[in-house]
């Protein structure tokens, strides 16, 4: 999600070859970049364990296949082997997977080695499992057991699946609140998997992106720049008990957005990176990506990317995008055109891979895991007291569109929409995060003439888990901005069926052969570790319609 930089002042996956006005911000970086780079690890890392070995960061699974799933954990082999320290001996870690929680029906087992080179994280890519089946797994090191966790394989590629259900989340700033959306999703017990659509972590220094105040501190406290920094930040997140609970309940399917690396990342840099003073971009990006693949239950497609495809029987396939590694730099008020055909969001190879996959799909639904909103979104005619903070929050240089979203790369969007239309590709649903607001959108062929012209697809956007949204940014009570902004946004953007600018929460996305439906849930208070959750609204698209409509009950 674009924002101003703080200043001192299936088958196997198909792999491709605050209350103050924001304009008066006084956020100060925690330390000069040189001091950050020289800070000793011991000063930044908390004492995580009094005894070892220990499994302090939970267990997880991800990227389910019909015959397998990826298992993950991190072992602390000795008290000094804290994340990012580079300390600690090589440690054998046994894993076991079974058909029951008591682990009596063992179907596979093995051993992997946790080393300092991988920050003592380990993965086991288990195969030979049955499709559409619940399994339970555990790790063991030095006679110490991890918690037992549940995972689930995908349906067989040719299975006639009657329904799927996914949790959907995005944008979780540790400092801004507690991860109760994860807890509520974990408590459902009905998820085939859960999708994280980006900003799993944030790179900022302590207090640099928490307008409502710091609820709980980051580790390390400085802006993360080095491999050790990124490892420590991932580790801090994975000490959260609600996040651990969700990872232990269902497999995760994740893509990154910008904050896993740095705000407004593009292929050659980022808004939140100062070349030289903060090291080289190449080194920082490599460190961020290495830590991501170490700490996340994700299979990399090509080294350094997250785009890949998973299949869930004949019902749905899921194309997961990487919209940071290949994109051109965002245009700015200094120059550049969002319509420039030489600028790209996806990169040529990824666009061709996406188009060919959509064309070749023989499933009822084509789902796209998408980190930034694809539907057009204009805010030019909003009231000034809404437009100004929204422009600051989204980084809109002309207060009209967000150049960090597909709006900033219109040639790519036109190409993709044209491909859907000319190829007669139906039932395409984009599942999106990033914007800290909830939307239900049609994806129009021509937004200026919509609804007199066609919709090529639909899009469901989930709000943030904790990251500041518009009411947090302005410093007013929840619902205040939505009451004013929602009618105006929908009037200016007739393809937008629903928008909530103020909530924090999650989505539950359900698919049947007849419809795809997003249920939007809100948590009562992001600063309350015991926050409650309630259903807000639901929208669906019926098979063959390419349009979103309201429905009045959650699944």
XYZ file of C-alpha atoms in Angstrom:
555
model
C 0.000 0.000 0.000
C 1.399 3.364 -0.984
C 2.095 5.872 1.759
C 4.530 8.644 2.569
C 7.953 7.677 3.866
C 8.604 8.682 7.506
C 11.368 11.281 7.689
C 13.590 12.773 10.352
C 12.086 15.741 10.213
C -4.115 -29.550 -7.449
C -1.534 -30.867 -9.246
C 1.896 -29.901 -8.313
C 1.860 -26.122 -8.522
C 2.476 -24.783 -12.004
C 5.684 -22.784 -11.660
C 6.629 -20.356 -14.411
C 9.936 -20.948 -16.446
C -3.282 9.118 14.815
C -5.495 12.083 15.784
C -3.141 14.672 14.304
C -3.595 15.526 10.672
C -1.306 13.444 8.442
C -0.093 16.633 6.765
C 1.525 17.607 10.088
C 3.305 14.343 10.697
C 6.375 14.517 12.919
C 7.428 10.857 12.797
C 11.148 10.483 13.441
C 13.278 7.548 12.422
C 14.489 5.514 15.362
C 18.157 5.836 14.452
C 20.433 7.010 11.693
C 20.973 4.364 9.058
C 24.636 3.889 9.897
C 23.842 3.303 13.546
C 21.117 0.848 12.557
C 23.499 -1.185 10.447
C 26.050 -1.283 13.270
C 23.604 -2.070 16.101
C 24.536 -5.288 17.868
C 22.091 -8.145 17.461
C 22.027 -8.752 21.175
C 20.570 -5.301 21.791
C 17.721 -5.857 19.324
C 16.749 -9.438 20.009
C 14.721 -10.363 23.097
C 15.720 -13.255 25.266
C 13.474 -15.881 23.769
C 14.272 -18.981 25.740
C 15.584 -20.025 29.105
C 15.999 -23.621 27.954
C 16.460 -25.287 24.610
C 15.777 -26.866 22.275
C 12.395 -25.196 22.007
C 9.725 -24.468 19.392
C 9.013 -20.825 20.186
C 7.606 -19.745 16.829
C 4.934 -22.367 16.286
C 4.462 -24.717 13.390
C 2.830 -24.147 10.024
C 1.881 -25.736 6.734
C 1.300 -24.298 3.308
C 0.787 -24.627 -0.439
C -1.457 -27.741 -0.324
C -1.371 -30.189 -3.223
C -3.584 -33.213 -3.867
C -0.766 -35.500 -2.731
C 1.178 -33.300 -0.341
C 1.785 -30.211 1.722
C 4.728 -28.139 2.929
C 5.456 -28.318 6.691
C 7.422 -25.580 8.524
C 8.853 -24.764 11.921
C 11.748 -22.979 13.611
C 13.705 -24.631 16.403
C 15.768 -22.725 18.991
C 18.562 -25.242 19.637
C 20.216 -23.260 22.430
C 19.394 -20.059 24.360
C 21.883 -17.976 22.394
C 20.489 -19.117 19.015
C 17.989 -16.289 18.758
C 16.609 -15.393 15.335
C 19.095 -13.466 13.254
C 21.978 -14.185 15.632
C 23.801 -16.635 13.400
C 24.486 -18.661 16.530
C 23.531 -22.224 17.322
C 24.595 -25.680 16.300
C 23.174 -27.832 13.540
C 20.168 -29.664 14.959
C 18.337 -32.701 13.577
C 14.575 -32.113 13.554
C 12.218 -35.039 13.111
C 8.776 -34.615 11.616
C 5.800 -36.934 11.584
C 2.425 -36.684 9.850
C -0.612 -38.799 10.693
C -4.331 -39.149 10.090
C -5.256 -38.348 13.706
C -4.321 -35.744 16.314
C -2.951 -38.427 18.630
C -0.481 -39.288 15.852
C -1.250 -42.989 16.070
C -1.994 -43.353 12.358
C 1.402 -42.267 11.045
C 1.613 -42.085 7.250
C 5.030 -40.457 6.817
C 8.011 -39.326 8.824
C 11.455 -37.922 8.207
C 14.327 -35.798 9.485
C 15.577 -32.386 8.384
C 18.473 -30.362 9.778
C 18.075 -26.888 11.247
C 21.183 -24.777 10.677
C 22.279 -21.222 11.348
C 22.484 -20.739 7.575
C 18.670 -20.980 7.402
C 18.166 -19.271 10.796
C 17.229 -22.692 12.188
C 14.025 -22.762 10.162
C 13.147 -26.041 8.463
C 10.693 -27.237 5.829
C 9.509 -30.688 4.845
C 7.774 -30.997 1.475
C 5.720 -34.108 2.156
C 4.274 -36.121 -0.733
C 2.371 -39.386 -1.100
C -0.699 -38.175 0.829
C -4.373 -38.630 -0.040
C -6.346 -35.788 -1.655
C -8.838 -33.673 0.291
C -7.784 -35.193 3.604
C -7.107 -33.743 7.043
C -3.696 -34.629 8.482
C -1.919 -33.819 11.735
C 1.796 -33.218 12.162
C 4.491 -32.504 14.743
C 8.200 -31.759 14.916
C 10.679 -33.085 17.501
C 14.210 -31.914 18.374
C 16.354 -33.209 21.235
C 13.395 -35.062 22.684
C 11.276 -31.893 22.780
C 8.009 -31.900 20.814
C 6.360 -29.044 18.991
C 2.605 -28.564 19.231
C 0.513 -30.847 17.037
C -1.073 -29.013 14.115
C -3.709 -29.727 11.475
C -3.268 -29.379 7.752
C -5.281 -30.434 4.704
C -4.433 -31.552 1.207
C -6.095 -30.158 -1.903
C -8.721 -32.168 -3.809
C -7.621 -34.372 -6.673
C -7.223 -32.511 -9.943
C -10.228 -34.256 -11.538
C -12.452 -34.246 -8.422
C -15.956 -32.790 -8.652
C -15.686 -30.565 -5.591
C -18.936 -29.256 -4.105
C -17.399 -26.468 -2.031
C -14.257 -24.798 -0.723
C -13.740 -22.304 2.063
C -10.766 -19.987 2.590
C -9.893 -17.407 5.213
C -8.591 -14.218 3.596
C -6.364 -11.650 5.329
C -3.951 -8.837 4.558
C -1.893 -6.077 6.193
C -0.954 -6.972 9.758
C 1.126 -4.345 11.554
C 2.349 -5.859 14.821
C 2.667 -2.462 16.521
C -0.865 -1.337 15.694
C -2.797 -3.997 17.560
C -3.461 -7.625 18.324
C -4.063 -10.264 15.701
C -7.559 -11.274 16.815
C -8.697 -11.785 13.182
C -6.293 -14.715 13.066
C -7.760 -16.096 16.291
C -11.308 -15.902 14.973
C -10.370 -17.607 11.725
C -8.546 -20.334 13.643
C -11.637 -20.906 15.760
C -13.887 -21.652 12.788
C -12.596 -25.145 12.129
C -13.978 -25.196 8.564
C -11.174 -23.785 6.412
C -9.593 -25.695 3.572
C -6.784 -23.116 3.633
C -6.214 -19.438 4.335
C -4.818 -16.808 2.026
C -2.456 -14.052 3.102
C -2.459 -11.428 0.354
C 0.528 -9.405 1.476
C 2.075 -7.241 4.188
C 2.487 -10.176 6.542
C 5.182 -8.071 8.252
C 6.093 -4.356 8.188
C 9.598 -3.016 7.806
C 9.270 0.344 9.594
C 11.074 1.500 12.714
C 9.179 1.514 15.986
C 6.402 4.113 15.976
C 6.949 5.078 12.351
C 3.642 3.635 11.122
C 1.187 3.525 14.001
C -0.976 6.646 13.901
C -3.228 5.357 16.657
C -0.210 4.719 18.884
C 2.032 1.759 19.501
C 0.069 -1.059 21.129
C 3.034 -3.430 21.344
C 6.619 -2.919 20.161
C 8.386 -4.306 17.139
C 11.635 -6.238 17.349
C 14.066 -4.984 16.299
C 12.991 -1.435 17.051
C 14.883 0.123 14.150
C 13.857 -0.070 10.494
C 14.867 -3.454 9.187
C 17.616 -3.459 6.553
C 19.800 -6.526 6.923
C 19.170 -10.257 6.771
C 19.432 -10.441 10.563
C 16.890 -7.605 10.863
C 14.336 -9.266 8.590
C 14.765 -12.582 10.383
C 14.170 -10.942 13.758
C 11.049 -9.144 12.509
C 9.580 -12.348 11.098
C 10.382 -14.075 14.372
C 8.638 -11.352 16.375
C 5.484 -11.855 14.357
C 5.572 -15.603 14.793
C 5.646 -15.308 18.581
C 2.061 -14.023 18.351
C -0.234 -16.697 19.768
C -3.168 -15.901 17.470
C -0.977 -16.170 14.387
C 0.465 -19.423 15.675
C -3.056 -20.737 16.245
C -4.123 -20.016 12.665
C -0.974 -21.558 11.222
C -1.672 -24.668 13.324
C -5.244 -24.953 12.057
C -5.064 -24.879 8.253
C -2.487 -24.542 5.472
C -1.423 -21.042 4.501
C -1.191 -19.796 0.910
C 0.756 -16.531 0.876
C 2.059 -13.883 -1.485
C 4.024 -10.790 -0.613
C 3.248 -7.137 -1.207
C 5.671 -4.303 -0.475
C 6.192 -4.260 3.300
C 7.774 -7.668 3.387
C 10.587 -5.714 1.718
C 10.011 -1.919 1.875
C 7.147 0.494 1.228
C 6.261 0.926 -2.461
C 8.733 -1.650 -3.675
C 9.407 -1.801 -7.403
C 11.974 -3.798 -9.354
C 14.798 -1.278 -8.892
C 14.116 0.219 -5.477
C 11.450 1.405 -3.062
C 10.045 4.632 -1.678
C 11.236 3.523 1.762
C 14.828 2.865 0.774
C 17.712 5.333 0.573
C 20.467 3.925 -1.583
C 23.840 4.105 0.128
C 22.686 5.394 3.496
C 20.687 2.187 3.956
C 22.980 -0.068 1.982
C 22.280 -1.182 -1.566
C 18.786 -2.020 -2.778
C 20.026 -5.277 -4.262
C 21.379 -6.434 -0.900
C 18.307 -5.310 1.050
C 15.883 -6.969 -1.343
C 17.875 -10.191 -1.310
C 17.914 -10.207 2.493
C 14.176 -9.594 2.717
C 13.362 -12.344 0.237
C 15.707 -14.838 1.834
C 14.146 -14.251 5.259
C 10.658 -14.531 3.751
C 11.292 -17.915 2.209
C 13.006 -19.123 5.376
C 10.179 -18.043 7.677
C 7.094 -18.680 5.505
C 5.528 -22.030 4.506
C 5.792 -21.101 0.821
C 7.336 -22.855 -2.156
C 9.212 -20.310 -4.289
C 8.319 -20.476 -7.964
C 11.505 -19.071 -9.408
C 14.173 -17.884 -6.968
C 12.923 -14.615 -5.589
C 9.278 -14.717 -6.693
C 5.935 -15.805 -5.274
C 3.908 -16.289 -8.435
C 2.649 -19.832 -8.799
C -0.593 -21.725 -9.315
C -2.533 -24.195 -7.164
C -5.519 -26.291 -8.215
C -8.493 -27.404 -6.139
C -10.196 -30.104 -8.179
C -12.495 -29.112 -11.000
C -13.947 -26.308 -8.899
C -11.160 -23.701 -8.843
C -7.587 -22.910 -9.606
C -5.699 -20.130 -7.862
C -3.102 -18.008 -9.656
C -0.905 -16.219 -7.126
C 0.853 -13.058 -8.288
C 4.095 -11.274 -7.470
C 3.403 -7.603 -8.205
C 6.643 -6.199 -6.743
C 9.584 -8.035 -8.280
C 9.044 -7.005 -11.892
C 7.126 -3.728 -11.805
C 8.298 -0.430 -13.236
C 8.757 2.464 -10.842
C 5.547 4.200 -9.843
C 4.843 7.452 -11.675
C 5.007 10.622 -9.618
C 4.074 14.268 -9.789
C 7.547 14.794 -11.251
C 6.664 12.936 -14.395
C 5.618 9.737 -16.083
C 2.304 8.467 -17.378
C 0.149 5.700 -15.956
C -0.827 4.844 -19.554
C 2.734 4.372 -20.807
C 2.799 0.979 -22.566
C 6.474 0.562 -21.712
C 5.664 0.479 -17.998
C 4.574 -2.779 -16.391
C 3.164 -4.062 -13.109
C 3.521 -7.783 -13.755
C 6.489 -8.035 -16.073
C 6.162 -9.698 -19.459
C 6.841 -13.273 -18.385
C 4.364 -13.176 -15.506
C 1.655 -11.584 -17.648
C 2.068 -14.265 -20.304
C 2.000 -16.971 -17.612
C -1.184 -15.512 -16.102
C -2.942 -15.164 -19.450
C -2.053 -18.638 -20.604
C -3.145 -20.133 -17.298
C -6.499 -18.365 -17.450
C -7.022 -19.541 -21.030
C -6.070 -23.143 -20.311
C -8.087 -23.429 -17.096
C -10.796 -26.100 -17.143
C -12.109 -25.320 -13.649
C -15.424 -23.623 -12.883
C -13.711 -20.666 -11.181
C -10.452 -18.887 -11.898
C -9.222 -17.202 -8.707
C -6.373 -14.687 -8.701
C -4.443 -13.872 -5.523
C -3.726 -10.208 -6.123
C -1.804 -7.906 -3.789
C -3.072 -4.500 -5.075
C -6.533 -3.509 -6.290
C -7.253 -4.072 -9.979
C -10.625 -2.287 -10.229
C -10.339 1.439 -11.052
C -10.668 3.708 -8.031
C -11.042 7.479 -8.324
C -11.309 9.756 -5.294
C -11.106 13.140 -7.047
C -14.572 14.347 -6.018
C -14.545 13.249 -2.385
C -15.003 15.946 0.288
C -11.674 17.585 1.096
C -11.565 16.423 4.706
C -11.753 12.847 3.404
C -9.816 13.288 0.189
C -6.707 14.823 1.772
C -6.026 12.079 4.354
C -7.003 9.396 1.859
C -4.521 10.827 -0.590
C -1.828 10.800 2.090
C -2.664 7.244 3.149
C -2.622 5.905 -0.409
C 0.201 8.091 -1.668
C -1.886 9.683 -4.424
C 0.273 12.310 -6.128
C -2.676 14.015 -7.818
C -5.394 12.986 -5.331
C -7.201 11.134 -8.100
C -5.832 7.612 -8.372
C -3.387 5.366 -6.544
C -0.399 4.889 -8.819
C 0.781 1.935 -6.706
C -2.270 -0.117 -7.719
C -3.262 -1.390 -11.171
C -4.523 2.191 -11.743
C -0.873 3.174 -12.118
C -0.245 0.568 -14.812
C -3.265 0.814 -17.072
C -1.701 -0.840 -20.111
C -1.226 -4.080 -18.174
C -4.799 -3.898 -16.918
C -6.168 -3.278 -20.395
C -4.212 -6.213 -21.750
C -5.502 -8.562 -19.074
C -9.122 -7.423 -19.322
C -8.987 -7.674 -23.110
C -7.674 -11.208 -22.777
C -10.582 -12.158 -20.513
C -13.101 -10.640 -22.931
C -11.722 -11.851 -26.259
C -11.068 -15.321 -24.882
C -14.546 -15.661 -23.389
C -12.956 -16.383 -20.006
C -15.641 -16.284 -17.354
C -15.837 -16.659 -13.595
C -12.573 -14.846 -12.842
C -12.415 -13.518 -9.273
C -9.600 -11.336 -7.948
C -8.908 -11.676 -4.217
C -7.068 -8.569 -3.057
C -5.479 -6.946 -0.007
C -3.257 -3.862 0.476
C -5.668 -0.951 0.694
C -6.802 -1.325 4.365
C -10.427 -1.057 3.250
C -13.054 -3.605 2.243
C -14.473 -3.540 -1.288
C -16.737 -5.618 -3.504
C -16.139 -4.599 -7.123
C -17.014 -5.407 -10.653
C -13.954 -5.122 -12.888
C -15.324 -3.073 -15.797
C -14.150 -3.193 -19.370
C -14.679 0.567 -19.464
C -15.204 2.303 -16.127
C -16.367 5.579 -17.693
C -19.379 3.937 -19.377
C -20.146 1.357 -16.694
C -22.754 -0.101 -16.051
C -23.875 0.395 -19.647
C -20.888 -1.683 -20.715
C -19.628 -5.076 -19.563
C -17.826 -6.355 -16.512
C -14.920 -8.701 -17.230
C -14.476 -10.108 -13.705
C -15.223 -9.440 -10.060
C -12.984 -8.479 -7.156
C -13.262 -8.887 -3.391
C -10.871 -6.762 -1.324
C -10.326 -7.486 2.369
C -9.452 -4.844 4.930
C -6.419 -4.875 7.218
C -5.872 -7.154 10.174
C -4.504 -4.231 12.215
C -2.812 -1.730 9.886
C -4.171 1.814 10.045
C -7.133 2.599 7.858
C -8.809 5.898 7.173
C -10.479 6.565 10.510
C -7.259 5.642 12.349
C -5.324 8.015 10.135
C -7.709 10.902 10.736
C -8.217 10.046 14.418
C -12.002 9.676 14.525
C -14.257 6.869 15.688
C -14.832 3.814 13.500
C -17.611 4.283 10.978
C -17.329 8.086 10.824
C -15.398 8.204 7.558
C -17.277 5.318 5.968
C -20.595 7.096 6.500
C -19.364 10.024 4.389
C -16.946 8.369 2.006
C -18.824 5.215 0.998
C -21.740 6.893 -0.828
C -19.371 9.321 -2.543
C -16.962 6.597 -3.616
C -19.769 4.475 -5.030
C -21.226 7.459 -6.869
C -17.868 8.175 -8.537
C -17.033 4.512 -9.123
C -20.215 2.819 -10.270
C -18.558 -0.581 -10.451
C -17.912 -0.447 -6.676
C -20.774 -2.254 -4.946
C -19.474 -1.997 -1.372
C -16.753 -0.107 0.472
C -15.925 0.215 4.161
C -12.996 2.538 4.877
C -12.802 2.043 8.652
C -12.987 -1.585 9.723
C -10.313 -4.073 10.740
C -11.000 -7.739 10.227
C -10.909 -10.532 7.694
C -12.840 -12.316 5.008
C -14.220 -15.809 4.565
C -14.383 -16.750 0.898
C -16.564 -19.692 -0.118
C -16.871 -21.260 -3.556
C -19.431 -23.674 -4.981
C -20.140 -24.499 -8.635
C -22.993 -21.967 -8.510
C -21.380 -18.963 -6.791
C -18.320 -17.403 -5.199
C -19.030 -15.423 -2.016
C -17.036 -13.197 0.314
C -18.277 -12.743 3.881
C -16.748 -9.659 5.520
C -16.055 -9.788 9.263
C -15.054 -6.960 11.615
C -13.281 -7.160 14.965
C -14.481 -4.961 17.815
C -11.148 -3.341 18.772
C -7.717 -3.993 17.338
C -6.110 -2.838 20.614
C -7.992 -5.460 22.652
C -6.367 -8.916 22.689
C -9.812 -10.386 23.467
C -11.630 -8.514 20.696
C -14.870 -10.018 19.473
C -15.793 -10.555 15.852
C -19.030 -10.060 13.950
C -20.250 -10.426 10.403
C -20.677 -7.164 8.489
C -21.839 -7.944 4.950
C -21.630 -10.514 2.193
C -21.262 -10.200 -1.561
C -21.236 -12.896 -4.189
C -20.891 -13.427 -7.892
C -23.099 -16.013 -9.534
C -21.528 -18.286 -12.086
C -21.489 -16.721 -15.535
C -22.444 -13.189 -14.470
C -19.077 -11.448 -13.862
C -20.907 -9.131 -11.457
C -20.943 -8.746 -7.685
C -24.232 -8.621 -5.817
C -25.189 -8.323 -2.190
C -26.434 -11.365 -0.351
C -27.901 -11.125 3.125
C -26.442 -14.072 4.998
C -22.919 -15.364 5.512
C -22.137 -18.899 4.480
